[in-house]
XYZ file of C-alpha atoms in Angstrom:
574
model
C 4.183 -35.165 7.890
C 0.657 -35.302 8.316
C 0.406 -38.672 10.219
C 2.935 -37.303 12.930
C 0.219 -34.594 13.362
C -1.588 -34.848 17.041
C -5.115 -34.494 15.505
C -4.682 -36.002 12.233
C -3.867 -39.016 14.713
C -6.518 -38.734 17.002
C -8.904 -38.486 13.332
C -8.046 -41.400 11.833
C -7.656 -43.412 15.391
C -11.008 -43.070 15.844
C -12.116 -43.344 12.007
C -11.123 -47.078 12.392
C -13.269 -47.383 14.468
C -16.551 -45.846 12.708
C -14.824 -48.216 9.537
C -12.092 -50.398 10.107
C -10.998 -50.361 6.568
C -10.194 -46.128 6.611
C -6.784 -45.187 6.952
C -4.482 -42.277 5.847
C -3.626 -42.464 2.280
C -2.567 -40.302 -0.756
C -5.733 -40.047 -2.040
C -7.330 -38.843 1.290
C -4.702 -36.596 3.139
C -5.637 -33.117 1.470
C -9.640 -34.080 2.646
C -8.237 -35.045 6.717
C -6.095 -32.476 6.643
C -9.273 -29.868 6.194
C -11.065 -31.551 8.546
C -8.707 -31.279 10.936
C -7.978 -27.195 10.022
C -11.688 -27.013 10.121
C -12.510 -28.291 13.232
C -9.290 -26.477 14.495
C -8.033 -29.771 16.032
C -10.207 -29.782 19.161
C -10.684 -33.239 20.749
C -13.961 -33.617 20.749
C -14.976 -32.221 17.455
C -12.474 -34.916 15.725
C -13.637 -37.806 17.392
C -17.653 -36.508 17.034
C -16.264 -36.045 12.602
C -14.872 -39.650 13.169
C -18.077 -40.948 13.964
C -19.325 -40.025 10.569
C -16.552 -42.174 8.433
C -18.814 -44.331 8.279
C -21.396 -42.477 6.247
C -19.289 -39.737 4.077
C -16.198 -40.014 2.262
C -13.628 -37.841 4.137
C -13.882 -35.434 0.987
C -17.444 -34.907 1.705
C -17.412 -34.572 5.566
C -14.525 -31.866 4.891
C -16.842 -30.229 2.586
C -19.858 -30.076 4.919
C -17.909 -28.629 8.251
C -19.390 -25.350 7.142
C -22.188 -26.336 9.686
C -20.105 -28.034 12.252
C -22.521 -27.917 15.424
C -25.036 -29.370 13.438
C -23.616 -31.959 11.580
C -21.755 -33.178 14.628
C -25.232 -33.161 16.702
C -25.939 -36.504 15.517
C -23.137 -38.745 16.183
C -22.925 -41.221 19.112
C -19.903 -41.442 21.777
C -20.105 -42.861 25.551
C -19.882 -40.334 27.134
C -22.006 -37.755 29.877
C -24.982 -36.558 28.200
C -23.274 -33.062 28.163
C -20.571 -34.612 25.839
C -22.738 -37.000 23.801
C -22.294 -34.056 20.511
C -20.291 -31.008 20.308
C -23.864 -28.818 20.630
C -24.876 -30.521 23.913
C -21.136 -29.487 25.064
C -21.227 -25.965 24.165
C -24.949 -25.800 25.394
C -23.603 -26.799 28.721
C -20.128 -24.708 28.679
C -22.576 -21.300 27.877
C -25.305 -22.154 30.033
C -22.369 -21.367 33.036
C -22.068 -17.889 31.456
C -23.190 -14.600 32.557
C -25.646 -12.674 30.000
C -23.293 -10.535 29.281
C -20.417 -13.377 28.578
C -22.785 -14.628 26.508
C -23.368 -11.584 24.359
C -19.982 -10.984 23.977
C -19.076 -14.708 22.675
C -22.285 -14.419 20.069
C -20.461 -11.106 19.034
C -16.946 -11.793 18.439
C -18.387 -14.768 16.215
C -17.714 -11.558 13.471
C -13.991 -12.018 13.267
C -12.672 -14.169 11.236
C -9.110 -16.108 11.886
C -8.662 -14.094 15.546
C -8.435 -10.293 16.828
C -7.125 -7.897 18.922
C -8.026 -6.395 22.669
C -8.423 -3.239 20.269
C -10.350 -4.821 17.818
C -12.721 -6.092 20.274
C -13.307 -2.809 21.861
C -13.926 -0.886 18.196
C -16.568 -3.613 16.921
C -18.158 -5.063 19.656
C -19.935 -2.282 22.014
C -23.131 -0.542 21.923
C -25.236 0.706 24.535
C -25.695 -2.706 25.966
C -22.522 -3.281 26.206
C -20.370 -0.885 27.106
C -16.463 -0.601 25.637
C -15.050 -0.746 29.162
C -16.632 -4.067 30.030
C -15.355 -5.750 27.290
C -11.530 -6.320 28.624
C -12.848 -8.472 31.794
C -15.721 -10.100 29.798
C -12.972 -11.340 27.413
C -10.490 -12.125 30.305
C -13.849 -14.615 31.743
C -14.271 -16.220 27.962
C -10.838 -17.072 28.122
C -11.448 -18.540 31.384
C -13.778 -20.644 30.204
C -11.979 -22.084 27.590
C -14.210 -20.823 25.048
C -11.905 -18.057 24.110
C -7.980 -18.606 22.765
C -5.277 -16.940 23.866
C -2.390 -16.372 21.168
C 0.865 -14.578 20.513
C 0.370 -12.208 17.786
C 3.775 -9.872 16.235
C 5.748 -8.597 19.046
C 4.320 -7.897 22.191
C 0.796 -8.190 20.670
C -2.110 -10.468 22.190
C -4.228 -12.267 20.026
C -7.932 -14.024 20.641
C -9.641 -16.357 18.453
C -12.654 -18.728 18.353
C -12.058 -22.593 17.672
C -13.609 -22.813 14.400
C -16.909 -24.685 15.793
C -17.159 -22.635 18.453
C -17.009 -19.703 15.920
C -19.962 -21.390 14.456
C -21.981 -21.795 17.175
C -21.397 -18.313 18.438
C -22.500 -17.383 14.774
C -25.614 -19.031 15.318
C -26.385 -17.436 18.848
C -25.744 -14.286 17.172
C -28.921 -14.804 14.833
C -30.783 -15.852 17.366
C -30.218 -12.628 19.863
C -33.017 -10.195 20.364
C -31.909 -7.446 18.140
C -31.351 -10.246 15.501
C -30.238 -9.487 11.915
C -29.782 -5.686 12.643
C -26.936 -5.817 15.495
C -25.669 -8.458 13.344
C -25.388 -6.145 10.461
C -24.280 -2.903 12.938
C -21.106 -5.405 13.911
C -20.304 -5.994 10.073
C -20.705 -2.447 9.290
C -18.362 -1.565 12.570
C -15.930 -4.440 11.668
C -15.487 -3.507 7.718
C -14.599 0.254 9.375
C -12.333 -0.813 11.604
C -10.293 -2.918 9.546
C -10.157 -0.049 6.444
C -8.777 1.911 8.883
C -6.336 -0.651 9.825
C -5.699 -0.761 6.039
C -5.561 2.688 5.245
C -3.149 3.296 8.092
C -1.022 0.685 6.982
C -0.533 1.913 3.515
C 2.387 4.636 4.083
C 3.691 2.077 6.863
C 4.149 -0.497 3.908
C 6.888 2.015 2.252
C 9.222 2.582 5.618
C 11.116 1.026 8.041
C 8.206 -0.084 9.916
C 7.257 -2.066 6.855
C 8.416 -5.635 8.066
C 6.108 -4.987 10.952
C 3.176 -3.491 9.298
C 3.243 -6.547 7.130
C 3.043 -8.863 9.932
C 0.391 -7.234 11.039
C -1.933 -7.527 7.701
C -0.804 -10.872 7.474
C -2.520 -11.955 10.929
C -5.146 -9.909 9.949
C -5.663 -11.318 6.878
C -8.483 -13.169 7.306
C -10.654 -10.494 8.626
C -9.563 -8.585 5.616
C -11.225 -10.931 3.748
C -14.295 -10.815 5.577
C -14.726 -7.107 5.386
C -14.163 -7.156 1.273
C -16.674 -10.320 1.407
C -19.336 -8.415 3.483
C -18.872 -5.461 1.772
C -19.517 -6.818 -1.538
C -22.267 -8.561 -0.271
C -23.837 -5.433 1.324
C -23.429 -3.627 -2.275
C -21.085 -1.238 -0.416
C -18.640 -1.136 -3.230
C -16.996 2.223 -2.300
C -15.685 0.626 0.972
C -14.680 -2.471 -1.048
C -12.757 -0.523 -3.714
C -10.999 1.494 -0.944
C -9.869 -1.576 1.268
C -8.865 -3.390 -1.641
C -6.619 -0.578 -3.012
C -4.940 0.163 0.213
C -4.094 -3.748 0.662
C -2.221 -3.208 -3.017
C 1.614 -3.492 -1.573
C 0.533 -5.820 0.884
C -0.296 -7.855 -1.253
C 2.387 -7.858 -3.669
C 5.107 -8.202 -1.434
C 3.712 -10.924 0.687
C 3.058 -12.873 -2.498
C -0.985 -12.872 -2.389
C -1.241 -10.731 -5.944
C -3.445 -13.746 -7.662
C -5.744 -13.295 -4.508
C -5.115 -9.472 -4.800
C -6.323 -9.582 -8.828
C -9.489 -11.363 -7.978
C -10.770 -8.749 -4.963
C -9.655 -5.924 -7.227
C -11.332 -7.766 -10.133
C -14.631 -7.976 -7.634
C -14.531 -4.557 -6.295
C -14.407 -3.402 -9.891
C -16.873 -5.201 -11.092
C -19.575 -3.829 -7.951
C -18.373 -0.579 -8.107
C -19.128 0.183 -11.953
C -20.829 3.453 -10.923
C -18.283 4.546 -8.044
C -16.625 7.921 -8.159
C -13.442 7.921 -10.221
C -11.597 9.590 -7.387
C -12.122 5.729 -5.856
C -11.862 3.443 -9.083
C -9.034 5.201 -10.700
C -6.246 3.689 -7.780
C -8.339 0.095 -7.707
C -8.258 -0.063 -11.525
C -3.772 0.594 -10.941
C -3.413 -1.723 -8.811
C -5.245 -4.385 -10.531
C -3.401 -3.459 -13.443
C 0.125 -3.646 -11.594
C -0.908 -7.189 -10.191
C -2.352 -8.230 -13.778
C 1.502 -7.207 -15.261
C 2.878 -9.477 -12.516
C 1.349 -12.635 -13.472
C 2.573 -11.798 -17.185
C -1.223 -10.622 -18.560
C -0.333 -8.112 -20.243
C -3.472 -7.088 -22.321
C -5.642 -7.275 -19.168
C -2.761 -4.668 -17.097
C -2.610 -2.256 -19.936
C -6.339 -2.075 -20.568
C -6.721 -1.808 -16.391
C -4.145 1.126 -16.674
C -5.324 3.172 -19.560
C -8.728 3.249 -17.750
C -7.179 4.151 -14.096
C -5.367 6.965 -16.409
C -8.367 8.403 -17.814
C -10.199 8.019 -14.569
C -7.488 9.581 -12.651
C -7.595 12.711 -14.998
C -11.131 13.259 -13.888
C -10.905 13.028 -10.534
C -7.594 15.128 -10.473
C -5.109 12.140 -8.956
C -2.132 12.619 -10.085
C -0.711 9.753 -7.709
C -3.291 7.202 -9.348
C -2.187 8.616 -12.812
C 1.258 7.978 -12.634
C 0.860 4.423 -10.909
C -1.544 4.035 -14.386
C 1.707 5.536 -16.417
C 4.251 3.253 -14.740
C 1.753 0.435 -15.304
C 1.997 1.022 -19.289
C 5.697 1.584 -18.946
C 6.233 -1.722 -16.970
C 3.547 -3.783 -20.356
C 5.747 -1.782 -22.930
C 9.281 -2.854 -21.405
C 8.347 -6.519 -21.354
C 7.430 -6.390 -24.925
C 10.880 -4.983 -25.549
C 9.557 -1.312 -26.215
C 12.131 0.557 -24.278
C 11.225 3.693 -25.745
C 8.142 3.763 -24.889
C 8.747 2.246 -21.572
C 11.315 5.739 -21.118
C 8.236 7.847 -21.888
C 5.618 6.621 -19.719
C 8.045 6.427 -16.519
C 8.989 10.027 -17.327
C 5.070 11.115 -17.637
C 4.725 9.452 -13.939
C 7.659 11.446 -12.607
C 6.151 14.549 -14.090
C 2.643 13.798 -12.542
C 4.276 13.024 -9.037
C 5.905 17.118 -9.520
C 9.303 18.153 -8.789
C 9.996 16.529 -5.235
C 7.715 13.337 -5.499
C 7.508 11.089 -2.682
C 10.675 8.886 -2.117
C 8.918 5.591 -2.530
C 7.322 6.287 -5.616
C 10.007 8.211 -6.622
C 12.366 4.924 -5.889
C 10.260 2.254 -8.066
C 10.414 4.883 -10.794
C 14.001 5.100 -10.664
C 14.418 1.402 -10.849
C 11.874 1.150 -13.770
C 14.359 3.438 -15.343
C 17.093 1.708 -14.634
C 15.991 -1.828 -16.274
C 15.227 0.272 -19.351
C 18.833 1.910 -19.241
C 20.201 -1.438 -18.808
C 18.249 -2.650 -21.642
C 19.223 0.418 -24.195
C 23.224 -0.439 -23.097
C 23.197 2.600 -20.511
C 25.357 0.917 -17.624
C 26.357 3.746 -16.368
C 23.321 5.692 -16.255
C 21.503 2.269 -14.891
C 23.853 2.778 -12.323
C 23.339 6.359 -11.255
C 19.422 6.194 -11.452
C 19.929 3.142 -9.004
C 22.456 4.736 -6.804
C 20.222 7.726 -6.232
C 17.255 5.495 -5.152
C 19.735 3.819 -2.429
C 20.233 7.604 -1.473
C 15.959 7.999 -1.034
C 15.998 5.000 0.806
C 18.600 4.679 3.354
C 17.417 7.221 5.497
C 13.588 5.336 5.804
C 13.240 3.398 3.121
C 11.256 0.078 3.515
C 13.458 -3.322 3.235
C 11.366 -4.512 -0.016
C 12.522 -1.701 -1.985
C 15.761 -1.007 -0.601
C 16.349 -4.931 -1.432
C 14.726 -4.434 -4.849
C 17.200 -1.691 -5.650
C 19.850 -3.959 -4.458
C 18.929 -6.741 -6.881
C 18.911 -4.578 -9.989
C 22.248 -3.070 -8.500
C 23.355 -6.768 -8.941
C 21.871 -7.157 -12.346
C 24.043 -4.531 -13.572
C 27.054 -6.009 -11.895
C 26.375 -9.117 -13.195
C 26.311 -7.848 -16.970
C 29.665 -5.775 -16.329
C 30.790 -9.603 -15.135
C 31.585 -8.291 -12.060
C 30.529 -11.103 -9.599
C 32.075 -10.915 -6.531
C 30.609 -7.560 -6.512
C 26.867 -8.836 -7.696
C 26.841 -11.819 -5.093
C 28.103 -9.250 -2.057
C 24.791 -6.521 -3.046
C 22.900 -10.012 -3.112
C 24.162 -10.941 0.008
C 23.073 -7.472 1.555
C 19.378 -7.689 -0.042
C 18.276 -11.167 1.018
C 18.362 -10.512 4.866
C 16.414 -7.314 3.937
C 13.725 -9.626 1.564
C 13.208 -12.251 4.402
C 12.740 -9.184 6.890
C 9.714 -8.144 4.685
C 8.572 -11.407 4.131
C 9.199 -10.569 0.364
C 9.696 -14.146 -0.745
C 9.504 -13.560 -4.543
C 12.393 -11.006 -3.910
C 14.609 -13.667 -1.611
C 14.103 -16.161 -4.690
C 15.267 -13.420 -6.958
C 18.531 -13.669 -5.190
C 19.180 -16.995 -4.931
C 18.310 -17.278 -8.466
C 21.345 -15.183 -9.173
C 23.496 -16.354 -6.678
C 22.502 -19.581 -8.732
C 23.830 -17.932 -11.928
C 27.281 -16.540 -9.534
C 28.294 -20.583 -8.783
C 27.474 -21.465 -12.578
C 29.633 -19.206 -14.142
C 32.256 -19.978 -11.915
C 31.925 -23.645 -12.293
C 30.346 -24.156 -8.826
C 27.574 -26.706 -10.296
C 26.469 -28.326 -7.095
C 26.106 -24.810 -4.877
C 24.686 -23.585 -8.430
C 22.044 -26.104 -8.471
C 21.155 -26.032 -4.745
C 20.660 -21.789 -5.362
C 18.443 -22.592 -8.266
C 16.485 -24.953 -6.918
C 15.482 -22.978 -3.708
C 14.942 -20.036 -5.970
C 12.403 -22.148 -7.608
C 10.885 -23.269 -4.811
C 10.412 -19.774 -3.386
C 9.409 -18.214 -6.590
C 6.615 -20.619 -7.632
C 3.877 -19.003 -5.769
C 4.871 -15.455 -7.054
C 2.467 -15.861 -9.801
C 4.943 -14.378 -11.967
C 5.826 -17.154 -15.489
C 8.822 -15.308 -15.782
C 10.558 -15.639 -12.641
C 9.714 -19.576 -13.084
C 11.110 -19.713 -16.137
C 14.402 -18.230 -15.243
C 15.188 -21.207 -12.437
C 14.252 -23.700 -14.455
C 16.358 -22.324 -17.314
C 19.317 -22.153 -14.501
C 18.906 -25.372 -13.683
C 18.820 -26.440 -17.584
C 22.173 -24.978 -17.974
C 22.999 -27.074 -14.415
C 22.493 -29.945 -15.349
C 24.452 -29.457 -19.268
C 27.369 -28.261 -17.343
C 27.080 -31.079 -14.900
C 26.443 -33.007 -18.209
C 23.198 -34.776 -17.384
C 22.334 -34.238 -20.760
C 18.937 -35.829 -20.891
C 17.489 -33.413 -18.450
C 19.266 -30.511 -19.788
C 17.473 -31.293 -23.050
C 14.288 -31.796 -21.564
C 14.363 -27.988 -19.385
C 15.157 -26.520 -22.355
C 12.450 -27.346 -24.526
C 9.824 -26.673 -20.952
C 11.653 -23.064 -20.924
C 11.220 -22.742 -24.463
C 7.577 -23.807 -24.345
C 6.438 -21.349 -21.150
C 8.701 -18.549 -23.052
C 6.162 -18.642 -26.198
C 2.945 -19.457 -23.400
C 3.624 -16.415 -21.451
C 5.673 -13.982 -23.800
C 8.489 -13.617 -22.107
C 11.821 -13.735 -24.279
C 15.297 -13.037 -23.763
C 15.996 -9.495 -23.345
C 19.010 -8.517 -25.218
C 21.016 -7.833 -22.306
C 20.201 -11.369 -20.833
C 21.339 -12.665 -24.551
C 24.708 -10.733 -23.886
C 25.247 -12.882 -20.923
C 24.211 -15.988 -22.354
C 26.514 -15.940 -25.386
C 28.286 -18.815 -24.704
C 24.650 -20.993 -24.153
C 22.473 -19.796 -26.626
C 23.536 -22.251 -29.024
C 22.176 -25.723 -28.636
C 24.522 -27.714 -31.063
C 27.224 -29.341 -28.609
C 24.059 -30.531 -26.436
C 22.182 -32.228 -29.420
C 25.921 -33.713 -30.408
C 27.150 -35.011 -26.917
C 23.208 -36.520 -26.406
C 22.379 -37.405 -30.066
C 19.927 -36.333 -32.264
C 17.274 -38.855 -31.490
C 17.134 -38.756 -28.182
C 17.912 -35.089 -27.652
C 14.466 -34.448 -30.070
C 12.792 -37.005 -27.946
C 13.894 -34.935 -24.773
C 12.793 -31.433 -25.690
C 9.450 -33.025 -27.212
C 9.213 -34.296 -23.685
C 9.715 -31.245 -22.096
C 7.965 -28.979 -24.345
C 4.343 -30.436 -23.960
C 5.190 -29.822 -20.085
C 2.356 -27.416 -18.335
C 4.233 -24.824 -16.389
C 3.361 -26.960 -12.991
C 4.560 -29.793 -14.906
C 8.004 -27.918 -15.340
C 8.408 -27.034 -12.370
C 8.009 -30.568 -10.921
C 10.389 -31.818 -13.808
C 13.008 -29.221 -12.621
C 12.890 -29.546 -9.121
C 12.710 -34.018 -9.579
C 16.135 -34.151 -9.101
C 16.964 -30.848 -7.835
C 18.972 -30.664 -4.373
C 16.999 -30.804 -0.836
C 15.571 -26.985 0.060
C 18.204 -25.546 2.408
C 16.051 -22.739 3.075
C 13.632 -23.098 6.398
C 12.412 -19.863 6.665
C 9.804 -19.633 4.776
């Protein structure tokens, strides 16, 4: 895939040159494919990188492209003076500018990853430049070629900088007049402006706007990055606790909660001394993300802090996220009860009408821990009444969420036809959001629809994109459960070396990241959980030698086993 790319081409075209011996190999491709990113495939900059082959391992050239205009300043090509190095070029290209073209391109070298006409117009103006110059000025950049134009969600228009000439704009920036100080005023403007895109988007995130909101963030993302970075840098540890809260849902449906943790972790860290009223919602949310990836100590310690904290600061809404935190750590360790009483304690803190989407993920929690005490039916009605909170406005990632357990439910009653047509209804809504995790979910459990009714090939095909969709979640157990479907695949489909082998990997990442069978998943798996006809129809000796095999697997090296001879991804949308 890479060597049909137009700029990995032009890269190692002209690295044969600089060495005749380089070429595109295994070993290599990760290292040209950053240079390539880096350098943001322009012409010049590849062939100028090229040139250096000859000096650097790829690995190393990729690593120094922080300082692209320098490190490209040196290398020969035949050429016009003006295009002997990349500098020379964009010394020539800005000499053509107007002063105030120039300031502008030294000042949008503070996004990161592109920006909006409105973006533009909140960060870069001050008295000497005025907001209402900024539209043509931009129009003349783009002109020039110095600027890109780019489709952003809908209707939207997007600008960015080629990476190097990001850079060099960077360094024209430092070297302006005002120096350091407007450099800092456009950090401080930038970090406000995108909080406030952040804080806006947070009730967005839990309506029918959601799929676009998302979008949104996600094109944003990089500057959201930037602003937690600066901020932390700048010691300003309210503003990163407050960004880094409001991106919570964000990040959790769009699959970034590892990133998530580790700003949350950051914030937290800088902001030892910040009010509660600000660390009590950070210190939820990490604790939330923490539960996801299966850390369990780490997201019940986060959440009886945020629950303390949000006492003093009078938050009930940070309390109860804290309470459904410690109900989410007690129902994975199998303590329903307990589970029961710390969702109830985060209804009672929300009051008597609570707002619909926390009301909904409460209703769900309370569901899986009816479910798990036997409860179908009142499973069934908490679930049912969420679908009634959310059809009027509700966001696609919980109404698909509520869906799913819907399914569960179904499933356990053995009523498939009914599971796989709630299924069916959720995973348009999860691909809407961009809620991959959720869209695995599904085809996970379409997966376990086709096994039970024999269906091994669609079964394994389900599983297997499930798997592939789920791996990034960050969450063990949702790994575990496709490569467990697949297990009991390939035993129906009596490949019964393989079958051995995923059992003793699920068996292994089970123990690694504590997450048994629930009872109610034993009630469905009656008929599996007994491993005697496998070791019988494979023998002793080799079945042993199979599980062994797939026991010592890491959980990367399980999923690789499971999806080695797992059916092509018919999924594209990702």
């Amino acid at each position: 895939a890479l060597a049909a790319n137009p700029s990995v081409r032009l890269f190692v075209d002209r690295a044969g040159f600089a060495r005749p011996d380089s070429a595109l190999t295994p070993a290599n491709a990760a290292a040209v494919a950053a240079v390539c990113a880096r350098l943001d495939g322009l012409p010049l900059a590849l062939e100028l990188a090229a040139a250096w082959v000859a000096h650097l391992p790829v690995g190393e050239l990729a690593a120094r492209l922080d300082d692209a205009p320098r490190l490209l300043a040196g290398a020969g090509r035949v050429a016009p003076d003006r295009q002997r190095t990349l500098r020379a070029t964009l010394d020539w290209s800005v000499a053509l500018l107007t002063p105030a073209e120039r300031a502008l391109l030294a000042r949008l070298a503070v996004f990161a990853g592109g920006w909006t006409l409105a973006a533009a117009e909140a960060v870069c103006p001050d008295d000497a430049l005025p907001a209402g110059e900024i539209l043509p000025l931009l129009a003349a950049l783009v002109d020039q070629s110095l600027v890109q134009v780019e489709a952003g969600a809908g209707d939207e228009v997007r600008y960015r900088l080629l990476e190097p000439v990001r850079q060099y704009a960077a360094e024209r920036l430092a070297r302006e007049p005002a120096g350091p100080g407007l450099e800092a005023a456009l950090r401080v403007r930038h970090a406000a402006y995108f909080l406030a895109l952040a804080e806006a988007a947070g009730p967005e995130l839990f309506g029918p706007a959601q799929p676009v909101w998302l979008a949104r963030l996600e094109a944003e993302h990089d500057n959201l990055r930037a602003a937690l970075r600066r901020a932390l840098a700048r010691g300003e540890a309210t503003v990163a606790l407050r960004l880094a809260s409001a991106l919570g849902e964000f990040w959790t449906t769009r699959e970034h909660g590892r990133e998530g943790r580790r700003w949350l972790e950051a914030a937290l860290a800088a902001g030892g001394g910040a009010a509660p009223a600000w660390r009590a919602p950070a210190l939820a949310g990490q604790g939330y993300l923490a539960w996801k990836m299966g850390d369990y100590p780490a997201a019940r310690a986060a959440a009886e802090e945020a629950l303390a904290l949000a006492g003093e600061a009078r938050d009930p809404a940070a309390g109860a996220a804290a309470e459904r935190v410690l109900g989410l750590v007690a129902a994975n360790r199998g303590d329903v009860v307990a589970a029961v009483a710390h969702y109830d304690a985060a209804l009672a803190l929300l009051g008597p009408n609570p707002a619909p989407p926390r009301a909904v993920e409460l209703l769900n929690d309370l569901a899986l821990s009816a479910r798990e005490r036997g409860d179908a039916a009142r499973a069934v009605a908490y679930l049912e009444e969420a679908l009634r909170l959310l059809r009027p406005a509700g966001s696609p990632a919980q109404t698909a969420r509520t869906l799913i357990n819907l399914a569960f439910l179904a499933f356990a009653a053995r009523e498939y036809p009914r599971a796989g047509a709630l299924l069916r209804e959720a995973l348009p809504l999860c691909r809407r959001a961009g809620a991959w995790r959720m869209a695995g979910q599904c085809l996970l459990n379409i997966g376990w629809i086709a096994y039970r009714s024999g269906e091994y090939a669609e079964a394994a095909a389900a599983y297997a994109d499930g798997l592939r969709l789920v791996r990034h979640s960050g969450s063990p157990r949702d790994v575990v459960a496709a490569v467990y479907g697949l297990a009991l695949v390939a035993w129906g489909q009596g490949t019964l070396q393989r079958a051995a082998l995923l059992h003793g990997a699920v068996a292994a990442q089970r123990e690694a990241f504590d997450c048994p069978l629930t009872d109610a998943d034993r009630a469905l798996l009656a008929d599996r959980l007994d491993l005697t006809p496998l070791r019988a129809g494979l023998g002793e000796d080799a079945f042993a030698a199979a599980w062994a095999a797939g026991y010592a697997l890491s959980l990367e090296g399980t999923i690789a086993a499971a999806l080695a001879d797992a059916p092509a991804s018919r999924n594209r949308e990702r």
